[in-house]
CSV table of C-alpha atoms in Angstrom, one decimal:
chain,number,residue,atom,x,y,z
A,1,MET,CA,-15.1,-24.2,4.4
A,2,LYS,CA,-11.6,-23.4,5.7
A,3,ILE,CA,-10.1,-20.4,4.0
A,4,LEU,CA,-6.4,-19.5,4.2
A,5,LEU,CA,-5.4,-15.9,3.4
A,6,THR,CA,-1.7,-15.1,2.9
A,7,GLU,CA,-2.2,-11.8,4.9
A,8,LYS,CA,-3.0,-11.0,8.5
A,9,PRO,CA,-5.5,-8.3,9.3
A,10,SER,CA,-3.4,-6.0,11.5
A,11,GLY,CA,-3.0,-2.6,9.8
A,12,ASN,CA,-4.9,-3.6,6.7
A,13,ALA,CA,-8.5,-2.7,6.6
A,14,TYR,CA,-9.0,-4.4,3.2
A,15,ILE,CA,-7.9,-7.8,4.5
A,16,GLU,CA,-9.8,-7.4,7.8
A,17,SER,CA,-13.0,-6.5,5.9
A,18,LEU,CA,-12.5,-9.5,3.6
A,19,MET,CA,-12.0,-11.9,6.5
A,20,ASN,CA,-15.1,-10.6,8.3
A,21,ALA,CA,-17.2,-11.1,5.1
A,22,TYR,CA,-15.9,-14.7,4.7
A,23,LYS,CA,-16.8,-15.3,8.4
A,24,LYS,CA,-20.2,-13.7,8.0
A,25,ALA,CA,-20.8,-16.1,5.1
A,26,GLY,CA,-20.2,-19.0,7.6
A,27,HIS,CA,-16.6,-20.0,6.8
A,28,GLU,CA,-13.6,-20.5,9.0
A,29,VAL,CA,-10.8,-18.1,8.1
A,30,PHE,CA,-7.1,-18.0,9.1
A,31,GLY,CA,-4.3,-16.0,7.7
A,32,ASP,CA,-0.6,-14.9,7.6
A,33,ALA,CA,2.3,-15.8,5.4
A,34,SER,CA,3.7,-18.1,8.1
A,35,ASN,CA,0.7,-20.4,7.7
A,36,PHE,CA,1.1,-20.4,3.9
A,37,PHE,CA,4.7,-21.7,4.3
A,38,ASN,CA,4.5,-23.8,7.4
A,39,SER,CA,1.0,-25.0,8.1
A,40,ASN,CA,0.0,-28.7,7.5
A,41,VAL,CA,-3.7,-27.8,7.7
A,42,ARG,CA,-5.5,-28.3,4.4
A,43,PRO,CA,-7.7,-25.4,3.6
A,44,ASP,CA,-10.5,-25.6,1.1
A,45,ILE,CA,-9.5,-22.3,-0.4
A,46,LEU,CA,-6.1,-20.6,-0.5
A,47,HIS,CA,-6.5,-16.9,-1.2
A,48,ILE,CA,-3.3,-15.0,-2.1
A,49,HIS,CA,-2.7,-11.3,-2.0
A,50,TRP,CA,0.4,-9.3,-2.8
A,51,PRO,CA,2.9,-12.1,-3.5
A,52,GLU,CA,5.9,-9.8,-2.8
A,53,ARG,CA,4.9,-9.8,0.9
A,54,LEU,CA,5.6,-13.5,1.0
A,55,ASN,CA,9.1,-12.4,-0.1
A,56,GLU,CA,9.3,-9.9,2.7
A,57,TRP,CA,8.3,-12.6,5.2
A,58,TYR,CA,10.8,-15.1,3.9
A,59,SER,CA,13.6,-12.5,3.6
A,60,ALA,CA,13.3,-11.9,7.3
A,61,LYS,CA,14.3,-15.5,7.8
A,62,LYS,CA,17.5,-14.9,5.8
A,63,GLY,CA,16.7,-17.2,2.9
A,64,SER,CA,18.0,-16.6,-0.6
A,65,GLN,CA,15.8,-15.4,-3.4
A,66,GLN,CA,16.2,-18.7,-5.3
A,67,GLN,CA,15.3,-20.7,-2.1
A,68,TRP,CA,12.3,-18.6,-1.7
A,69,LEU,CA,11.1,-19.2,-5.3
A,70,GLU,CA,11.6,-23.0,-4.8
A,71,LEU,CA,9.7,-22.9,-1.6
A,72,ILE,CA,6.8,-21.0,-3.2
A,73,SER,CA,6.7,-23.5,-6.0
A,74,SER,CA,6.7,-26.5,-3.7
A,75,ARG,CA,4.0,-25.1,-1.5
A,76,LEU,CA,1.8,-24.3,-4.4
A,77,LYS,CA,2.3,-27.8,-5.7
A,78,TRP,CA,1.3,-29.2,-2.3
A,79,TYR,CA,-1.9,-27.1,-2.1
A,80,GLN,CA,-2.7,-28.2,-5.7
A,81,SER,CA,-2.1,-31.8,-4.9
A,82,GLN,CA,-4.6,-31.5,-1.9
A,83,ASN,CA,-7.3,-30.2,-4.3
A,84,VAL,CA,-7.2,-26.8,-2.7
A,85,THR,CA,-8.8,-24.0,-4.8
A,86,ILE,CA,-6.2,-21.4,-5.3
A,87,ILE,CA,-7.4,-17.8,-5.7
A,88,HIS,CA,-5.2,-14.7,-6.4
A,89,THR,CA,-6.5,-11.2,-6.1
A,90,LEU,CA,-4.6,-9.0,-8.5
A,91,HIS,CA,-4.1,-5.7,-6.8
A,92,ASN,CA,-1.2,-4.5,-9.0
A,93,LEU,CA,0.2,-5.1,-12.5
A,94,ALA,CA,3.5,-6.3,-11.0
A,95,PRO,CA,5.0,-6.7,-7.5
A,96,HIS,CA,4.5,-3.5,-5.5
A,97,ASP,CA,7.7,-1.5,-4.8
A,98,SER,CA,9.9,-4.6,-5.4
A,99,LYS,CA,13.0,-4.5,-7.5
A,100,GLU,CA,13.7,-8.2,-7.2
A,101,ASP,CA,13.4,-10.3,-10.4
A,102,SER,CA,12.3,-13.2,-8.1
A,103,SER,CA,9.3,-11.2,-7.0
A,104,ARG,CA,8.2,-10.9,-10.6
A,105,GLU,CA,8.8,-14.6,-11.1
A,106,ALA,CA,6.8,-15.5,-8.1
A,107,PHE,CA,4.0,-13.2,-9.3
A,108,GLU,CA,3.9,-15.1,-12.6
A,109,LEU,CA,4.2,-18.5,-10.8
A,110,ILE,CA,1.2,-17.8,-8.6
A,111,ILE,CA,-0.9,-16.7,-11.6
A,112,ALA,CA,0.1,-20.0,-13.3
A,113,TYR,CA,-1.1,-22.1,-10.3
A,114,SER,CA,-4.2,-20.1,-9.6
A,115,ASP,CA,-7.7,-21.5,-10.4
A,116,ILE,CA,-9.4,-18.1,-10.1
A,117,LEU,CA,-8.0,-14.6,-10.7
A,118,VAL,CA,-9.9,-11.8,-8.9
A,119,HIS,CA,-9.9,-8.4,-10.5
A,120,HIS,CA,-11.4,-5.1,-9.3
A,121,CYS,CA,-12.6,-4.1,-12.8
A,122,THR,CA,-13.2,-5.4,-16.3
A,123,ARG,CA,-10.3,-3.3,-17.7
A,124,SER,CA,-7.9,-5.3,-15.3
A,125,VAL,CA,-8.9,-8.6,-17.0
A,126,LYS,CA,-8.0,-7.2,-20.4
A,127,ILE,CA,-4.7,-5.8,-19.2
A,128,PHE,CA,-3.6,-9.0,-17.5
A,129,ASN,CA,-4.6,-11.1,-20.5
A,130,LYS,CA,-2.2,-9.0,-22.6
A,131,LEU,CA,0.6,-9.0,-20.0
A,132,TYR,CA,0.5,-12.6,-18.8
A,133,SER,CA,-0.4,-15.4,-21.2
A,134,GLU,CA,-1.2,-17.7,-18.2
A,135,SER,CA,-4.0,-15.3,-17.2
A,136,GLN,CA,-6.0,-16.1,-20.4
A,137,GLU,CA,-6.4,-19.8,-19.3
A,138,LYS,CA,-7.8,-19.0,-15.9
A,139,LYS,CA,-11.3,-18.2,-14.5
A,140,ASN,CA,-11.2,-14.4,-14.3
A,141,ILE,CA,-13.8,-12.7,-12.2
A,142,VAL,CA,-14.5,-9.1,-11.3
A,143,CYS,CA,-15.2,-8.1,-7.7
A,144,PRO,CA,-15.4,-4.4,-6.9
A,145,HIS,CA,-12.8,-3.3,-4.3
A,146,GLY,CA,-15.2,-3.1,-1.3
A,147,ASP,CA,-15.9,-0.3,1.2
A,148,TYR,CA,-14.0,1.0,4.2
A,149,LEU,CA,-16.9,1.1,6.6
A,150,ILE,CA,-14.6,-0.7,9.1
A,151,ASP,CA,-12.6,2.5,9.4
A,152,TYR,CA,-15.6,4.9,9.1
A,153,LYS,CA,-16.3,7.3,11.9
A,154,PHE,CA,-18.2,10.6,11.6
A,155,VAL,CA,-16.2,13.6,12.7
A,156,ASN,CA,-17.7,17.1,12.4
A,157,ARG,CA,-15.9,19.0,9.6
A,158,GLU,CA,-15.1,22.0,11.7
A,159,GLU,CA,-14.0,19.9,14.7
A,160,ALA,CA,-11.7,17.8,12.4
A,161,ARG,CA,-10.1,21.0,11.0
A,162,ARG,CA,-9.4,22.4,14.5
A,163,LYS,CA,-7.8,19.2,15.6
A,164,LEU,CA,-5.5,19.2,12.5
A,165,ASN,CA,-4.9,23.0,12.7
A,166,LEU,CA,-6.5,23.6,9.3
A,167,PRO,CA,-8.4,26.7,8.1
A,168,ILE,CA,-12.1,26.5,8.8
A,169,ASP,CA,-13.2,28.7,5.8
A,170,LYS,CA,-11.3,27.1,2.9
A,171,THR,CA,-12.3,24.5,0.3
A,172,ILE,CA,-9.9,21.7,1.2
A,173,ILE,CA,-8.6,19.3,-1.3
A,174,LEU,CA,-6.9,16.1,0.0
A,175,ASN,CA,-4.3,14.0,-1.7
A,176,PHE,CA,-3.9,11.0,0.6
A,177,GLY,CA,-1.9,7.8,0.7
A,178,LYS,CA,1.7,6.5,0.9
A,179,GLN,CA,3.9,8.9,-0.9
A,180,ARG,CA,5.3,6.9,-3.8
A,181,PRO,CA,7.0,8.4,-6.9
A,182,TYR,CA,4.3,7.1,-9.3
A,183,LYS,CA,1.6,9.0,-7.4
A,184,ASN,CA,3.0,12.1,-9.0
A,185,HIS,CA,3.1,14.7,-6.3
A,186,ASN,CA,4.6,17.4,-8.4
A,187,PHE,CA,1.7,16.9,-10.8
A,188,VAL,CA,-0.8,17.3,-7.9
A,189,VAL,CA,0.8,20.6,-6.8
A,190,ASP,CA,1.0,21.9,-10.4
A,191,ALA,CA,-2.7,21.2,-11.0
A,192,PHE,CA,-3.6,22.8,-7.7
A,193,ASN,CA,-1.6,25.9,-8.6
A,194,LYS,CA,-3.5,26.1,-11.9
A,195,LEU,CA,-6.8,25.9,-10.1
A,196,GLU,CA,-8.6,29.2,-10.3
A,197,LEU,CA,-10.3,29.3,-6.9
A,198,GLN,CA,-9.7,31.9,-4.2
A,199,SER,CA,-10.6,29.7,-1.3
A,200,LYS,CA,-8.5,26.7,-2.3
A,201,TYR,CA,-6.4,24.7,0.1
A,202,LEU,CA,-4.4,21.5,-0.5
A,203,ILE,CA,-3.4,18.7,2.0
A,204,LEU,CA,-0.8,16.1,1.0
A,205,ALA,CA,-0.9,13.4,3.6
A,206,GLY,CA,0.7,10.0,4.0
A,207,GLU,CA,3.9,8.2,4.9
A,208,TYR,CA,6.7,9.3,2.6
A,209,LEU,CA,8.4,6.2,1.0
A,210,TYR,CA,12.0,7.3,0.1
A,211,PRO,CA,13.3,6.0,-3.2
A,212,PRO,CA,16.6,4.0,-3.4
A,213,VAL,CA,19.0,6.9,-3.5
A,214,SER,CA,22.4,7.8,-2.0
A,215,PHE,CA,22.7,8.8,1.7
A,216,GLY,CA,23.2,12.4,0.7
A,217,GLN,CA,20.2,12.5,-1.5
A,218,ARG,CA,18.1,10.8,1.2
A,219,TRP,CA,19.3,13.4,3.7
A,220,LEU,CA,18.3,16.2,1.4
A,221,LEU,CA,14.8,14.7,0.9
A,222,ARG,CA,14.3,14.3,4.6
A,223,SER,CA,15.4,17.9,5.2
A,224,ARG,CA,13.1,19.1,2.5
A,225,ASN,CA,10.1,17.2,3.9
A,226,MET,CA,10.8,18.4,7.5
A,227,MET,CA,10.8,22.0,6.2
A,228,ARG,CA,7.6,21.4,4.3
A,229,GLU,CA,5.9,20.2,7.5
A,230,ILE,CA,7.0,22.9,9.8
A,231,LEU,CA,7.2,26.0,7.7
A,232,PRO,CA,3.9,28.0,7.4
A,233,ASN,CA,2.1,27.9,4.0
A,234,ARG,CA,-1.1,29.8,3.3
A,235,THR,CA,-2.5,27.2,0.8
A,236,VAL,CA,-0.7,23.9,1.3
A,237,LYS,CA,-0.3,21.5,4.3
A,238,TYR,CA,2.0,18.5,4.4
A,239,PHE,CA,1.6,15.5,6.7
A,240,TYR,CA,4.4,13.0,6.0
A,241,ARG,CA,3.3,10.2,8.3
A,242,SER,CA,1.0,7.2,8.7
A,243,PHE,CA,-2.5,7.6,10.1
A,244,SER,CA,-4.3,5.6,12.7
A,245,SER,CA,-8.0,4.7,12.1
A,246,ASP,CA,-9.2,7.6,14.2
A,247,GLU,CA,-6.8,10.0,12.5
A,248,LEU,CA,-7.9,8.7,9.1
A,249,ALA,CA,-11.5,9.7,9.9
A,250,GLU,CA,-10.4,13.1,11.0
A,251,ILE,CA,-8.4,14.0,7.9
A,252,PHE,CA,-11.1,12.7,5.5
A,253,CYS,CA,-13.8,14.5,7.4
A,254,ALA,CA,-11.7,17.7,7.3
A,255,ALA,CA,-11.6,17.6,3.5
A,256,ASP,CA,-14.2,18.7,1.0
A,257,CYS,CA,-12.9,16.5,-1.9
A,258,ILE,CA,-10.2,14.0,-2.7
A,259,PHE,CA,-7.6,14.4,-5.6
A,260,LEU,CA,-5.5,11.6,-7.1
A,261,GLY,CA,-2.7,12.3,-9.5
A,262,GLN,CA,-1.2,9.0,-10.6
A,263,HIS,CA,0.3,8.8,-14.0
A,264,SER,CA,-0.2,5.0,-14.0
A,265,ALA,CA,-1.8,2.5,-11.6
A,266,LEU,CA,-4.2,-0.4,-11.5
A,267,ASN,CA,-6.1,0.2,-8.2
A,268,SER,CA,-6.2,2.6,-5.3
A,269,GLY,CA,-7.8,2.1,-1.9
A,270,VAL,CA,-8.2,5.9,-1.7
A,271,LEU,CA,-11.1,5.8,-4.1
A,272,PRO,CA,-13.4,3.5,-2.0
A,273,LEU,CA,-12.1,5.4,1.1
A,274,ALA,CA,-13.4,8.7,-0.4
A,275,ALA,CA,-16.8,7.2,-1.3
A,276,THR,CA,-17.1,5.6,2.1
A,277,PHE,CA,-16.5,9.0,3.8
A,278,ARG,CA,-18.8,10.7,1.2
A,279,ARG,CA,-16.2,12.9,-0.4
A,280,PRO,CA,-16.3,13.7,-4.1
A,281,VAL,CA,-13.2,12.5,-6.1
A,282,ILE,CA,-11.0,13.9,-8.9
A,283,PHE,CA,-9.0,11.2,-10.5
A,284,PRO,CA,-7.0,10.2,-13.6
A,285,ASP,CA,-8.4,7.7,-16.1
A,286,VAL,CA,-6.0,4.9,-15.3
A,287,GLY,CA,-6.6,1.2,-14.4
A,288,CYS,CA,-9.7,0.5,-12.5
A,289,PHE,CA,-10.3,4.1,-11.3
A,290,SER,CA,-13.2,4.9,-13.6
A,291,GLU,CA,-15.1,1.7,-12.8
A,292,ALA,CA,-14.4,2.1,-9.1
A,293,MET,CA,-16.1,5.5,-9.2
A,294,GLN,CA,-19.3,4.5,-11.0
A,295,SER,CA,-22.3,5.6,-9.0
A,296,TRP,CA,-20.2,8.1,-7.1
A,297,LYS,CA,-19.8,11.9,-7.5
A,298,SER,CA,-16.5,12.4,-9.3
A,299,GLU,CA,-14.6,14.0,-12.2
A,300,CYS,CA,-12.1,12.2,-14.4
A,301,PHE,CA,-9.2,13.7,-16.4
A,302,ALA,CA,-6.6,12.3,-18.7
A,303,ALA,CA,-3.5,11.1,-16.9
A,304,GLY,CA,-0.7,13.7,-17.0
A,305,ASP,CA,-3.0,16.5,-18.2
A,306,VAL,CA,-2.4,19.3,-15.7
A,307,GLN,CA,-4.9,21.7,-17.2
A,308,GLY,CA,-7.6,19.0,-17.4
A,309,ALA,CA,-7.0,18.1,-13.8
A,310,ALA,CA,-7.3,21.8,-12.8
A,311,GLU,CA,-10.6,22.1,-14.6
A,312,SER,CA,-11.9,18.9,-13.0
A,313,LEU,CA,-10.8,20.2,-9.6
A,314,LYS,CA,-12.7,23.4,-10.3
A,315,LYS,CA,-15.9,21.6,-11.3
A,316,ILE,CA,-15.9,19.6,-8.1
A,317,CYS,CA,-14.9,22.5,-5.8
A,318,LEU,CA,-17.6,24.8,-7.2
A,319,SER,CA,-20.2,22.0,-6.9
A,320,VAL,CA,-19.2,21.5,-3.3
A,321,GLN,CA,-19.6,25.2,-2.6
A,322,GLU,CA,-22.9,25.5,-4.4
A,323,ASN,CA,-24.3,22.6,-2.3
A,324,ASN,CA,-23.2,24.5,0.8
A,325,PHE,CA,-20.7,21.7,1.6
A,326,GLU,CA,-23.5,19.2,2.1
A,327,LEU,CA,-22.2,15.6,1.7
A,328,PRO,CA,-23.6,13.5,-1.2
A,329,ASP,CA,-25.5,10.3,-0.4
A,330,ASN,CA,-23.3,7.2,-0.9
A,331,GLY,CA,-26.1,4.6,-0.4
A,332,GLU,CA,-26.1,3.4,-4.0
A,333,TRP,CA,-22.3,3.1,-4.2
A,334,LEU,CA,-22.1,1.2,-0.9
A,335,ALA,CA,-24.8,-1.3,-2.1
A,336,LYS,CA,-22.9,-2.0,-5.3
A,337,ASN,CA,-19.5,-2.3,-3.6
A,338,SER,CA,-20.3,-4.2,-0.4
A,339,TRP,CA,-18.0,-6.9,0.9
A,340,GLU,CA,-21.0,-9.3,0.9
A,341,ASN,CA,-21.2,-9.0,-2.9
A,342,HIS,CA,-17.4,-9.3,-3.2
A,343,VAL,CA,-17.2,-12.5,-1.2
A,344,GLY,CA,-20.5,-13.8,-2.8
A,345,ASN,CA,-18.9,-13.5,-6.3
A,346,ILE,CA,-15.8,-15.4,-5.2
A,347,LEU,CA,-17.7,-18.2,-3.5
A,348,GLN,CA,-20.0,-18.6,-6.4
A,349,SER,CA,-17.1,-18.9,-8.7
A,350,VAL,CA,-15.5,-21.6,-6.5
A,351,SER,CA,-18.8,-23.5,-6.7
A,352,ASP,CA,-18.9,-23.2,-10.5
A,353,LEU,CA,-15.4,-24.7,-11.0
């Protein structure tokens, strides 16, 4: 079969892993938003991810929002008229970081035209059925997120810490990912400060996405972040930047555990990243987080509960120390969350239509 994805693999290990799994299953795969809008090749499957990125692609062509919506609708109608199976993977509850009403409309439009909705957990199915009436009429399937073996590279813990200028003798907690407001960095720091552990050390790492504020406020935030990065701190280290695949391996291998602090979310790629790199996880009970961490060493706390997060951090950190920093075995988790299983579930659902 020919499968068209609305994404291209560059810089996105999720999409690259998915494409590779489709190819391994014997299918022809091509991608990119440009093909969605312009190609006259009829695929057997159209697999849509992050509809707002279609907006980003079209906005670069200087089209209006209304023209974009009309084009999305006409293209979906064309694929439907060609008996193409339309699949939409639901990564977020609404368009990611988009303030445009048209992005929300496109999100709903794509759900309406989809034959199959792919979720990363059963809770996601229930949430979408409440939020979007069209979702209830679709074939909803659950496919775990998938691993990040495509980015995996072993780096000795001490070597990784030396490269990043991190203390060798500390229990290092990593908060990783693009720095968005809903990821609750103040909460992460507050919980860390409440953690009763002498050897504790926190890393906050990832590109900082500035909120839509005035020039003056933005300047103040940039200045603050610059000071955080350059001024010495005995217990906290900031890396406000993106990471290459090699750098990703270094920072995960330097850490002893991974800490997420979101007050709300549906999915997070950091969870499967942590399990792939064999790092225990402390996370809030939101969205698909708990299901994503089944079969993996982790501690869960109620979202927004600083004391609960600190206690969960302590449990994991003490466990890591008691096991002499030996990494847990992730074989069971990898088997349950393989891309082969992910793609197999999708293709079986297409056959069942």
